[in-house]
Amino acid sequence: MLRIVLRRLGATIPVMLVVAVVVFLMLHLSAGDPAAIIAGDNATEEDIALLRKSLGLDRPLAEQFVQWIWQLAQGDLGVSIFNRVPVATMIAQRMEPTIALTVLTMTLAVSLAVPLGVLAAWRVGTWVDHTIMALAVAAFSCPVFLIGYALVQQFARTWKVLPVQGYTPLSEGLVPFLLHLALPAISLGLIYTALLARMTRSTMLEVLGEDYIRTARAKGLGVRQVLLQHGLRNAAVPIVTTIGLGIALLIGGVVVAESVFAIPGIGRLTVEALQQRDYPVIQGVILVSSLAYVLVNLLIDLSYLLLDPRIRY
Amino acid sequence: MSIATTRTRIVRPLVVRRRGLLTRHPRITLAALLLGTLAGLAIFAPFITEYDPMTLAVTQRLRPPSAAHWFGTDAYGRDTFSRTIYGGRISMQIGVSVAAMSVLIGVVVGMLGGAIRWLDPIVMRISDGLMSIPAILLAIALMSLTKASVATVIIAITIPEVPRVIRLVRSLVLTIREQTYMQAAIASGTRLPRLMLRHILPNVLTPLIVQATYICASAVLLEAYLGFLGAGTPTEVPSWGNIIAENRTFVQLATWNVMFPGVFLALMVLGVNMLGDGVRDLLDPRLAGRIGK
């Protein structure tokens, strides 16, 4: 088991290396002078020259890259241009709300989408299927902010049962924490549920067409047993894969939702960095979120071992 | 099916046949109607509304929807209906350009990767890396380094979409490569460029058309998100994301300024998604599980 984990972990290195190269090259090959970008809009010519020298930007590109990667490997994501705080510290401070929102949305979406998808596949071609799928297309065509503002209008302003915006850390109690995350998680969750329900349905449809399903029906097993034990069990691996791949999309949604609901997470941090043209922070956020994506998908890969005993790495 | 259609064509007049097509594919019809209306409003905007989307009218600030201003006015007194229908122009332009560009680049790179064995692992590793970066973050990073314009937004949205096309094309090419007609073509000495253009390309087109519509939908959405976050087109451009971003602070006071452009955005994305689903089922029902969101 340990060997499998280590080997899989090793396989993530090339992916992360590509991410690093992309992020590095984006800054260095973009139209502007990286020193001028890092120095900010108000820097003088001398500031820029000084910065170029101190950051080693006058040295060859390959040498700079190796040095930068070496720093990254030690967990050094660089320093914010705006307030000179290490990027790693800034990201760590803003991590909690983002993780909380992502996990909550995911839990909500998975617990709704899988039953809906299975139901639609079981009742394929009927009005149940058509209704679920029509709602799904409508939901994932809606922008996060539209659902978000509509929910705020109804739940927070008209009925006044949930807070309009903001965030309370978990350390200040579970109830206020959940109340503040309810609307953002529902807004994002609706969209994500729609995507997952669609994928669950199409995967289940494929599985339900298999011979062993007919055999199970023929030998007189009940609907629930056929659907769950024979159907869902076999559809689990592709469904879980979709959930993992969807995380990149979910992180994107979280960035927008944090702006709608004024949640001080990674997404807000990115937007603030964008306004200040604080490229090292944006770069750090990309590296951390890609790493999160890669690691979650690694965990999902490993979960196949539990979901499907036929799979061996 | 082909025999039936041929017979109807002979016996019945054209109108009846067309109605048959519409009722047989209600989703495509509905999508076409929706998109046609939105496109019509955007294209003929100057003839539909007398208000200029940019003209300020400070005395008319934050008026609720009325007969004079159908969708109300914003904090500068600009007509929201006019801004909303003009905003459709930006979205359409970006959606179509991103879809076309990402498919074009994706096809070339994906086919080369699928056909040339040593290139394949390199292309795939780069795609894997790019796909692990959330599209919106990659686009924000690109926008933070360049001057905001419609063209840079198109590029910033295209780059994250390309690897998805590459993956699709490559997976199709790998299947096609093993077909007997490919072996026959190779055995009879067909060269690589001809193999790709005559034997592979026609077989990847159908799924690509469907994929292109999905990319178009996600590009329209992503453009609005970028505008909303302040990383989109220049703020003076009336794009839906920009309109919503400008009016966020007044959302409690003047909901209409956020809701109307938001609903238009949702309708356009819905239209494109429905078109994609409809075309997918029409062209090849087996694709249902293979591509899509």
Coordinates of C-alpha atoms in Angstrom, one line a residue:
Chain A
M1 CA 0.0 0.0 0.0
L2 CA 2.7 2.4 1.0
R3 CA 4.6 1.7 -2.3
I4 CA 1.4 2.4 -4.3
V5 CA 0.9 5.7 -2.5
L6 CA 4.6 6.7 -3.0
R7 CA 4.5 5.8 -6.7
R8 CA 1.3 7.7 -7.3
L9 CA 2.7 10.7 -5.4
G10 CA 5.7 10.5 -7.7
A11 CA 3.4 10.7 -10.7
T12 CA 2.1 14.1 -9.5
I13 CA 5.5 15.7 -9.8
P14 CA 5.5 16.1 -13.6
V15 CA 2.0 17.7 -13.4
M16 CA 3.1 20.1 -10.8
L17 CA 6.3 20.9 -12.7
V18 CA 4.2 21.8 -15.7
V19 CA 2.1 24.1 -13.6
A20 CA 5.2 25.7 -12.2
V21 CA 6.7 26.2 -15.7
V22 CA 3.4 27.7 -16.9
V23 CA 3.2 30.1 -14.0
F24 CA 6.9 31.1 -14.4
L25 CA 6.8 31.6 -18.1
M26 CA 3.6 33.6 -17.9
L27 CA 5.3 36.2 -15.9
H28 CA 8.6 36.2 -17.9
L29 CA 7.2 35.9 -21.4
S30 CA 4.3 38.3 -20.9
A31 CA 4.4 41.6 -22.8
G32 CA 5.8 43.6 -19.9
D33 CA 9.0 43.6 -18.0
P34 CA 8.6 41.3 -14.9
A35 CA 10.6 43.7 -12.8
A36 CA 8.2 46.5 -13.8
I37 CA 5.2 44.4 -13.0
I38 CA 6.5 43.3 -9.7
A39 CA 7.6 46.8 -8.7
G40 CA 4.1 48.0 -9.3
D41 CA 2.6 51.0 -11.1
N42 CA 4.2 53.8 -9.0
A43 CA 7.8 52.5 -9.2
T44 CA 10.5 54.7 -10.7
E45 CA 13.1 53.6 -13.3
E46 CA 15.7 53.2 -10.5
D47 CA 13.4 51.1 -8.3
I48 CA 12.8 48.8 -11.2
A49 CA 16.5 48.5 -12.0
L50 CA 17.3 47.8 -8.3
L51 CA 14.5 45.2 -8.1
R52 CA 15.7 43.5 -11.2
K53 CA 19.1 43.0 -9.7
S54 CA 17.9 42.0 -6.3
L55 CA 15.5 39.4 -7.7
G56 CA 18.1 38.1 -10.1
L57 CA 16.0 39.0 -13.1
D58 CA 19.1 40.0 -15.0
R59 CA 20.4 36.4 -15.0
P60 CA 19.6 33.7 -17.6
L61 CA 16.0 32.5 -17.6
A62 CA 16.9 28.8 -16.9
E63 CA 19.0 29.8 -13.9
Q64 CA 16.2 31.9 -12.5
F65 CA 13.8 29.0 -13.0
V66 CA 16.0 26.5 -11.2
Q67 CA 16.4 28.9 -8.3
W68 CA 12.7 29.6 -8.1
I69 CA 11.9 25.9 -8.1
W70 CA 14.4 25.3 -5.4
Q71 CA 12.6 28.0 -3.3
L72 CA 9.2 26.5 -4.1
A73 CA 10.4 23.0 -3.0
Q74 CA 11.2 24.5 0.4
G75 CA 7.7 26.0 0.6
D76 CA 8.8 29.5 -0.2
L77 CA 6.2 31.0 -2.5
G78 CA 7.8 34.4 -2.6
V79 CA 6.8 37.7 -1.0
S80 CA 3.8 39.9 -1.8
I81 CA 4.6 43.1 -3.6
F82 CA 2.0 45.0 -1.9
N83 CA 2.7 44.4 1.8
R84 CA 5.9 42.4 1.7
V85 CA 4.3 39.5 3.6
P86 CA 5.3 36.0 2.5
V87 CA 2.7 34.7 0.1
A88 CA 2.6 31.3 1.9
T89 CA 1.6 33.1 5.1
M90 CA -1.1 35.1 3.3
I91 CA -2.6 32.0 1.7
A92 CA -2.5 30.0 5.0
Q93 CA -4.4 32.8 6.7
R94 CA -7.2 32.8 4.1
M95 CA -7.4 29.0 3.7
E96 CA -10.1 28.1 6.2
P97 CA -13.2 29.8 4.6
T98 CA -12.3 28.4 1.2
I99 CA -11.8 24.9 2.4
A100 CA -15.0 25.1 4.5
L101 CA -17.1 26.4 1.6
T102 CA -15.6 23.8 -0.8
V103 CA -16.2 20.9 1.5
L104 CA -19.7 22.0 2.4
T105 CA -20.7 22.5 -1.3
M106 CA -19.2 19.2 -2.3
T107 CA -21.0 17.3 0.5
L108 CA -24.3 19.0 -0.4
A109 CA -23.9 18.4 -4.1
V110 CA -22.8 14.8 -3.9
S111 CA -25.6 13.9 -1.4
L112 CA -28.2 15.4 -3.8
A113 CA -26.8 14.6 -7.2
V114 CA -26.2 10.9 -6.8
P115 CA -29.8 10.0 -5.8
L116 CA -31.2 12.4 -8.5
G117 CA -28.9 10.9 -11.2
V118 CA -29.8 7.4 -10.2
L119 CA -33.5 8.2 -10.2
A120 CA -33.3 9.9 -13.6
A121 CA -31.4 6.9 -15.1
W122 CA -33.8 4.4 -13.5
R123 CA -36.8 6.3 -14.9
V124 CA -35.1 7.2 -18.2
G125 CA -37.4 8.6 -20.8
T126 CA -40.2 9.4 -18.4
W127 CA -41.3 12.8 -17.1
V128 CA -39.2 12.3 -14.0
D129 CA -36.0 12.0 -16.1
H130 CA -37.0 14.9 -18.3
T131 CA -37.8 17.1 -15.4
I132 CA -34.6 16.3 -13.5
M133 CA -32.4 16.8 -16.6
A134 CA -34.2 20.1 -17.6
L135 CA -33.7 21.5 -14.2
A136 CA -30.0 20.4 -14.3
V137 CA -29.4 22.2 -17.6
A138 CA -31.1 25.3 -16.2
A139 CA -29.1 25.2 -13.0
F140 CA -25.7 24.8 -14.5
S141 CA -26.4 27.6 -17.0
C142 CA -27.0 30.0 -14.2
P143 CA -24.1 32.2 -13.1
V144 CA -23.2 31.8 -9.4
F145 CA -24.0 35.5 -8.7
L146 CA -27.5 35.3 -10.1
I147 CA -28.5 32.4 -7.8
G148 CA -26.5 34.0 -5.0
Y149 CA -28.2 37.4 -5.2
A150 CA -31.6 35.9 -5.7
L151 CA -31.2 33.7 -2.6
V152 CA -29.8 36.7 -0.5
Q153 CA -32.9 38.7 -1.6
Q154 CA -35.2 36.0 -0.4
F155 CA -33.6 34.4 2.6
A156 CA -31.6 37.3 4.0
R157 CA -33.6 40.4 3.1
T158 CA -37.2 39.4 2.9
W159 CA -37.4 36.5 5.4
K160 CA -34.3 37.6 7.4
V161 CA -33.4 34.1 8.4
L162 CA -29.8 33.9 7.1
P163 CA -27.0 36.5 7.1
V164 CA -26.5 38.5 3.9
Q165 CA -22.8 38.0 3.7
G166 CA -19.6 37.5 5.7
Y167 CA -17.9 34.6 7.4
T168 CA -17.6 33.4 11.0
P169 CA -14.7 31.0 11.7
L170 CA -15.6 27.5 13.0
S171 CA -13.8 28.4 16.3
E172 CA -16.7 30.8 17.1
G173 CA -19.3 28.1 17.1
L174 CA -20.7 25.6 14.6
V175 CA -24.1 27.3 14.2
P176 CA -23.0 30.8 13.2
F177 CA -20.4 29.1 11.0
L178 CA -23.0 27.1 9.1
L179 CA -25.5 29.9 9.0
H180 CA -22.9 32.1 7.2
L181 CA -21.9 29.4 4.8
A182 CA -25.5 28.2 4.0
L183 CA -26.3 30.6 1.2
P184 CA -23.0 30.5 -0.6
A185 CA -22.9 26.7 -0.3
I186 CA -26.5 26.4 -1.6
S187 CA -25.8 28.7 -4.6
L188 CA -22.7 26.8 -5.6
G189 CA -24.2 23.5 -4.6
L190 CA -27.1 23.9 -7.0
I191 CA -24.8 24.3 -10.0
Y192 CA -22.5 21.6 -8.9
T193 CA -25.4 19.2 -8.2
A194 CA -26.7 19.8 -11.7
L195 CA -23.3 18.8 -13.2
L196 CA -22.9 15.7 -11.1
A197 CA -26.5 14.6 -11.5
R198 CA -26.0 14.7 -15.3
M199 CA -22.8 12.6 -15.1
T200 CA -24.3 10.2 -12.6
R201 CA -27.3 9.6 -14.9
S202 CA -25.2 8.9 -18.0
T203 CA -22.9 6.6 -16.2
M204 CA -25.8 4.7 -14.6
L205 CA -27.5 4.4 -18.0
E206 CA -24.4 2.7 -19.3
V207 CA -24.2 0.3 -16.4
L208 CA -27.9 -0.4 -16.4
G209 CA -27.6 -1.6 -20.0
E210 CA -25.1 -4.3 -19.0
D211 CA -26.1 -8.0 -19.1
Y212 CA -25.5 -8.6 -15.4
I213 CA -28.3 -6.1 -14.6
R214 CA -30.7 -8.1 -16.7
T215 CA -29.5 -11.2 -15.0
A216 CA -30.1 -9.6 -11.6
R217 CA -33.6 -8.6 -12.6
A218 CA -34.3 -12.0 -14.1
K219 CA -33.4 -13.8 -11.0
G220 CA -35.9 -11.7 -9.1
L221 CA -33.9 -9.2 -7.2
G222 CA -35.7 -6.1 -6.0
V223 CA -35.3 -2.7 -7.7
R224 CA -33.4 -1.3 -4.8
Q225 CA -30.9 -4.1 -4.8
V226 CA -30.4 -4.0 -8.6
L227 CA -30.0 -0.2 -8.6
L228 CA -27.7 0.2 -5.6
Q229 CA -25.7 -3.0 -5.4
H230 CA -25.4 -3.9 -9.0
G231 CA -25.9 -0.5 -10.7
L232 CA -24.4 2.1 -8.4
R233 CA -21.6 -0.1 -7.2
N234 CA -20.3 -0.5 -10.7
A235 CA -20.9 3.1 -11.6
A236 CA -19.1 4.4 -8.6
V237 CA -15.6 4.6 -10.1
P238 CA -16.6 6.9 -13.1
I239 CA -18.9 9.0 -10.8
V240 CA -16.1 9.5 -8.3
T241 CA -13.7 10.4 -11.1
T242 CA -16.1 13.1 -12.3
I243 CA -16.4 14.5 -8.8
G244 CA -12.6 14.8 -8.7
L245 CA -12.2 16.4 -12.1
G246 CA -15.1 18.8 -11.2
I247 CA -13.0 20.2 -8.3
A248 CA -11.2 22.6 -10.6
L249 CA -14.5 23.9 -11.7
L250 CA -15.7 24.1 -8.1
I251 CA -12.6 26.1 -7.0
G252 CA -13.5 28.5 -9.8
G253 CA -17.0 28.8 -8.5
V254 CA -15.8 29.3 -4.9
V255 CA -13.7 32.3 -6.1
V256 CA -16.8 34.0 -7.5
A257 CA -19.0 33.0 -4.6
E258 CA -16.5 34.5 -2.1
S259 CA -16.8 37.8 -3.9
V260 CA -20.6 37.7 -3.9
F261 CA -20.8 36.8 -0.2
A262 CA -17.8 38.8 1.0
I263 CA -16.1 35.7 2.4
P264 CA -12.4 36.4 3.2
G265 CA -11.0 33.3 1.5
I266 CA -8.5 32.5 -1.2
G267 CA -10.8 33.8 -3.9
R268 CA -11.0 37.3 -2.3
L269 CA -7.3 37.2 -1.8
T270 CA -6.9 36.6 -5.6
V271 CA -9.2 39.4 -6.5
E272 CA -7.4 41.8 -4.1
A273 CA -4.1 40.7 -5.6
L274 CA -5.5 41.3 -9.0
Q275 CA -6.5 44.9 -8.1
Q276 CA -3.1 45.6 -6.7
R277 CA -1.4 43.7 -9.6
D278 CA 0.3 41.6 -7.0
Y279 CA 1.5 38.8 -9.3
P280 CA 3.4 36.7 -6.7
V281 CA 0.2 36.3 -4.7
I282 CA -1.8 35.1 -7.8
Q283 CA 1.0 32.8 -8.7
G284 CA 1.0 31.4 -5.2
V285 CA -2.8 30.8 -5.3
I286 CA -2.5 29.0 -8.6
L287 CA 0.3 26.7 -7.3
V288 CA -1.6 25.9 -4.1
S289 CA -4.9 25.3 -5.7
S290 CA -3.4 23.1 -8.4
L291 CA -1.6 21.2 -5.8
A292 CA -4.9 20.7 -3.9
Y293 CA -6.5 19.6 -7.1
V294 CA -3.8 17.1 -7.9
L295 CA -3.7 15.7 -4.3
V296 CA -7.5 15.3 -4.1
N297 CA -7.4 13.5 -7.4
L298 CA -4.6 11.3 -6.1
L299 CA -6.8 10.4 -3.1
I300 CA -9.6 9.6 -5.5
D301 CA -7.3 7.4 -7.5
L302 CA -6.4 5.5 -4.4
S303 CA -10.1 5.3 -3.4
Y304 CA -10.7 3.1 -6.4
L305 CA -8.8 0.4 -4.6
L306 CA -11.6 0.4 -2.0
L307 CA -14.5 1.0 -4.5
D308 CA -13.5 -1.7 -7.0
P309 CA -11.5 -4.7 -5.7
R310 CA -10.6 -5.6 -9.3
I311 CA -8.4 -2.5 -9.6
R312 CA -4.7 -3.0 -8.7
Y313 CA -2.0 -0.5 -9.2
Chain B
M1 CA -35.1 6.9 -41.2
S2 CA -33.5 8.0 -44.4
I3 CA -36.1 6.2 -46.5
A4 CA -38.9 7.8 -44.5
T5 CA -37.6 11.3 -45.0
T6 CA -37.0 10.8 -48.7
R7 CA -40.6 9.7 -49.1
T8 CA -42.0 12.6 -47.1
R9 CA -39.9 15.0 -49.2
I10 CA -41.6 13.7 -52.4
V11 CA -45.1 13.5 -51.2
R12 CA -45.5 16.4 -48.8
P13 CA -44.8 20.1 -49.3
L14 CA -41.6 21.5 -47.7
V15 CA -43.5 23.3 -44.8
V16 CA -44.9 20.2 -43.3
R17 CA -41.5 18.5 -43.4
R18 CA -39.9 21.4 -41.7
R19 CA -42.6 21.4 -39.0
G20 CA -41.8 17.7 -38.5
L21 CA -38.2 18.6 -37.9
L22 CA -39.0 21.2 -35.4
T23 CA -41.3 19.0 -33.3
R24 CA -39.0 16.1 -33.5
H25 CA -36.2 18.2 -32.0
P26 CA -38.0 20.6 -29.6
R27 CA -34.8 21.2 -27.7
I28 CA -32.9 22.5 -30.8
T29 CA -35.9 24.5 -31.8
L30 CA -36.2 26.1 -28.4
A31 CA -32.5 26.8 -28.2
A32 CA -32.5 28.3 -31.7
L33 CA -35.4 30.6 -30.8
L34 CA -33.8 31.7 -27.6
L35 CA -30.4 32.3 -29.2
G36 CA -32.0 33.9 -32.2
T37 CA -33.9 36.4 -30.0
L38 CA -30.8 37.3 -27.9
A39 CA -28.7 37.6 -31.0
G40 CA -31.3 39.7 -32.7
L41 CA -31.6 42.0 -29.8
A42 CA -27.8 42.4 -29.6
I43 CA -27.3 42.9 -33.4
F44 CA -30.2 45.3 -33.9
A45 CA -29.7 47.1 -30.5
P46 CA -29.4 50.6 -32.1
F47 CA -32.8 50.1 -33.7
I48 CA -34.5 48.6 -30.7
T49 CA -33.6 51.1 -28.0
E50 CA -33.2 54.9 -28.3
Y51 CA -30.8 55.0 -25.4
D52 CA -27.1 54.9 -25.9
P53 CA -25.5 52.3 -23.5
M54 CA -22.8 54.8 -22.5
T55 CA -24.7 58.1 -22.1
L56 CA -24.8 59.3 -18.6
A57 CA -28.0 61.0 -17.2
V58 CA -27.3 61.9 -13.6
T59 CA -30.8 63.1 -13.0
Q60 CA -32.2 59.7 -14.0
R61 CA -30.1 57.7 -11.4
L62 CA -31.3 54.3 -10.1
R63 CA -34.8 54.5 -11.5
P64 CA -36.8 51.3 -11.2
P65 CA -38.1 49.6 -14.4
S66 CA -40.8 51.7 -16.1
A67 CA -42.3 52.4 -19.5
A68 CA -39.5 54.7 -20.4
H69 CA -36.7 52.5 -18.9
W70 CA -37.8 48.9 -19.3
F71 CA -35.0 47.5 -17.1
G72 CA -34.6 50.7 -15.0
T73 CA -31.4 52.8 -14.9
D74 CA -28.1 52.4 -13.1
A75 CA -26.2 54.6 -10.7
Y76 CA -25.1 56.9 -13.5
G77 CA -28.6 57.1 -15.0
R78 CA -27.7 54.9 -18.0
D79 CA -30.5 52.8 -19.4
T80 CA -30.1 49.2 -18.2
F81 CA -32.1 47.6 -21.0
S82 CA -29.8 49.3 -23.6
R83 CA -26.7 48.2 -21.7
T84 CA -28.0 44.7 -21.4
I85 CA -28.8 44.1 -25.0
Y86 CA -25.5 45.8 -26.1
G87 CA -23.8 43.5 -23.6
G88 CA -25.0 40.5 -25.6
R89 CA -22.6 41.6 -28.4
I90 CA -19.6 41.1 -26.2
S91 CA -20.7 37.8 -24.9
M92 CA -21.5 36.5 -28.4
Q93 CA -18.2 37.7 -29.8
I94 CA -16.3 36.1 -26.9
G95 CA -18.2 32.8 -26.9
V96 CA -17.8 32.3 -30.6
S97 CA -14.2 33.4 -30.8
V98 CA -13.1 31.2 -27.8
A99 CA -14.9 28.2 -29.2
A100 CA -13.4 28.6 -32.7
M101 CA -9.9 29.3 -31.4
S102 CA -9.7 26.5 -28.8
V103 CA -11.1 23.9 -31.2
L104 CA -8.7 25.0 -34.0
I105 CA -5.6 24.8 -31.7
G106 CA -6.9 21.7 -29.9
V107 CA -7.5 19.8 -33.2
V108 CA -4.1 20.5 -34.6
V109 CA -2.2 19.7 -31.4
G110 CA -4.4 16.8 -30.5
M111 CA -4.1 15.2 -33.9
L112 CA -0.4 15.6 -34.0
G113 CA -0.2 14.1 -30.5
G114 CA -2.4 11.2 -31.4
A115 CA -0.6 10.5 -34.6
I116 CA 3.1 11.1 -33.7
R117 CA 4.0 8.7 -30.9
W118 CA 7.0 10.6 -29.4
L119 CA 5.0 13.8 -29.2
D120 CA 2.1 12.3 -27.4
P121 CA 3.5 12.1 -23.8
I122 CA 4.8 15.6 -24.0
V123 CA 1.4 17.0 -25.2
M124 CA -0.4 15.0 -22.5
R125 CA 1.8 16.1 -19.6
I126 CA 1.4 19.8 -20.6
S127 CA -2.4 19.3 -20.9
D128 CA -2.6 17.6 -17.5
G129 CA -0.7 20.4 -16.0
L130 CA -2.8 23.1 -17.6
M131 CA -6.0 21.3 -16.6
S132 CA -5.1 21.1 -13.0
I133 CA -5.2 24.9 -12.8
P134 CA -8.8 26.1 -12.3
A135 CA -9.7 28.0 -15.5
I136 CA -10.8 31.1 -13.8
L137 CA -7.5 31.4 -11.8
L138 CA -5.5 30.9 -15.0
A139 CA -7.5 33.5 -16.8
I140 CA -7.2 36.0 -13.8
A141 CA -3.4 35.5 -13.8
L142 CA -3.2 36.1 -17.6
M143 CA -5.4 39.2 -17.3
S144 CA -3.3 40.5 -14.4
L145 CA -0.2 40.5 -16.7
T146 CA -1.8 42.2 -19.7
K147 CA -3.8 45.3 -20.6
A148 CA -7.5 44.5 -20.5
S149 CA -9.2 44.4 -23.9
V150 CA -11.7 42.1 -25.6
A151 CA -8.8 40.4 -27.4
T152 CA -6.9 39.6 -24.2
V153 CA -10.0 38.3 -22.5
I154 CA -10.5 35.9 -25.5
I155 CA -6.9 34.7 -25.2
A156 CA -7.2 34.3 -21.4
I157 CA -10.3 32.2 -21.7
T158 CA -9.0 30.2 -24.7
I159 CA -5.8 28.9 -23.0
P160 CA -7.6 27.0 -20.2
E161 CA -10.0 25.5 -22.8
V162 CA -7.5 24.2 -25.2
P163 CA -6.3 21.1 -23.2
R164 CA -9.9 19.9 -22.9
V165 CA -10.1 19.8 -26.7
I166 CA -6.7 18.2 -27.0
R167 CA -7.7 15.4 -24.7
L168 CA -10.9 14.8 -26.6
V169 CA -9.3 14.8 -30.0
R170 CA -6.4 12.6 -28.8
S171 CA -8.8 10.0 -27.3
L172 CA -10.7 9.9 -30.6
V173 CA -7.6 9.6 -32.7
L174 CA -6.3 6.7 -30.5
T175 CA -9.5 4.8 -31.3
I176 CA -9.5 5.7 -35.0
R177 CA -5.9 4.7 -35.3
E178 CA -6.8 1.1 -34.6
Q179 CA -9.5 0.9 -37.3
T180 CA -9.0 -1.3 -40.3
Y181 CA -9.5 1.5 -42.8
M182 CA -6.5 3.3 -41.1
Q183 CA -4.4 0.2 -41.6
A184 CA -5.5 0.0 -45.1
A185 CA -4.6 3.6 -45.7
I186 CA -1.2 3.2 -44.1
A187 CA -0.5 0.0 -46.0
S188 CA -1.3 1.7 -49.3
G189 CA 1.3 4.3 -48.5
T190 CA -0.7 7.3 -47.5
R191 CA 1.4 10.0 -46.0
L192 CA 0.8 11.5 -42.6
P193 CA -0.7 14.9 -43.7
R194 CA -3.2 13.2 -46.0
L195 CA -4.0 10.5 -43.3
M196 CA -4.8 13.2 -40.8
L197 CA -6.9 15.4 -43.2
R198 CA -8.8 12.7 -45.1
H199 CA -9.0 9.8 -42.6
I200 CA -8.9 11.2 -39.1
L201 CA -10.3 14.7 -39.3
P202 CA -13.7 13.8 -40.7
N203 CA -14.2 11.3 -37.9
V204 CA -13.4 13.7 -35.1
L205 CA -15.6 16.5 -36.5
T206 CA -19.0 15.4 -35.0
P207 CA -17.9 15.3 -31.3
L208 CA -15.9 18.5 -31.9
I209 CA -18.9 20.4 -33.0
V210 CA -20.7 19.4 -29.8
Q211 CA -17.6 20.2 -27.7
A212 CA -17.4 23.6 -29.4
T213 CA -20.9 24.5 -28.2
Y214 CA -20.1 23.5 -24.6
I215 CA -16.9 25.6 -24.8
C216 CA -18.9 28.5 -26.1
A217 CA -21.3 28.3 -23.1
S218 CA -18.5 28.0 -20.6
A219 CA -16.6 30.9 -22.3
V220 CA -19.7 33.2 -22.0
L221 CA -20.0 32.3 -18.3
L222 CA -16.3 32.7 -17.7
E223 CA -16.2 36.1 -19.4
A224 CA -19.0 37.3 -17.1
Y225 CA -17.2 35.9 -14.1
L226 CA -14.0 37.7 -15.1
G227 CA -15.9 41.0 -15.6
F228 CA -17.6 40.5 -12.2
L229 CA -14.3 40.0 -10.5
G230 CA -12.7 43.0 -12.3
A231 CA -10.5 40.9 -14.5
G232 CA -12.5 41.2 -17.7
T233 CA -12.9 43.6 -20.5
P234 CA -12.2 47.3 -19.8
T235 CA -14.8 48.7 -17.5
E236 CA -16.2 51.1 -20.1
V237 CA -17.3 48.1 -22.2
P238 CA -20.9 47.2 -21.3
S239 CA -20.4 43.5 -20.9
W240 CA -22.8 41.6 -18.6
G241 CA -20.1 40.8 -16.1
N242 CA -19.1 44.5 -16.0
I243 CA -22.7 45.7 -15.6
I244 CA -23.2 43.3 -12.7
A245 CA -19.9 44.3 -11.1
E246 CA -20.7 48.0 -11.3
N247 CA -24.1 47.5 -9.7
R248 CA -23.1 45.1 -7.0
T249 CA -22.9 47.8 -4.4
F250 CA -26.4 49.0 -5.1
V251 CA -27.9 45.5 -5.4
Q252 CA -30.1 46.0 -2.3
L253 CA -31.3 49.4 -3.6
A254 CA -31.7 48.5 -7.3
T255 CA -31.9 44.7 -7.8
W256 CA -32.9 45.2 -11.5
N257 CA -29.5 46.3 -12.5
V258 CA -28.1 42.9 -11.4
M259 CA -31.0 40.6 -12.2
F260 CA -31.8 41.6 -15.8
P261 CA -28.2 41.2 -17.2
G262 CA -27.9 38.1 -15.0
V263 CA -31.0 36.6 -16.4
F264 CA -29.9 37.4 -20.0
L265 CA -26.5 35.8 -19.3
A266 CA -28.2 32.7 -17.9
L267 CA -30.6 32.5 -20.9
M268 CA -27.7 32.7 -23.4
V269 CA -25.7 30.0 -21.6
L270 CA -28.8 27.9 -21.3
G271 CA -29.5 28.4 -25.0
V272 CA -26.0 27.3 -26.0
N273 CA -26.0 24.3 -23.7
M274 CA -29.4 23.2 -25.0
L275 CA -28.2 23.5 -28.5
G276 CA -25.1 21.4 -27.6
D277 CA -27.3 18.7 -26.0
G278 CA -29.7 18.7 -28.9
V279 CA -27.0 18.6 -31.6
R280 CA -25.2 15.8 -29.6
D281 CA -28.3 13.6 -29.5
L282 CA -29.1 14.4 -33.1
L283 CA -25.6 13.7 -34.5
D284 CA -24.6 10.7 -32.4
P285 CA -26.6 9.5 -29.4
R286 CA -23.6 7.3 -28.4
L287 CA -21.6 10.4 -27.5
A288 CA -23.9 11.1 -24.6
G289 CA -21.5 9.8 -22.0
R290 CA -18.3 10.7 -23.6
I291 CA -18.4 14.4 -23.8
G292 CA -20.3 17.0 -22.0
K293 CA -20.0 18.9 -18.8

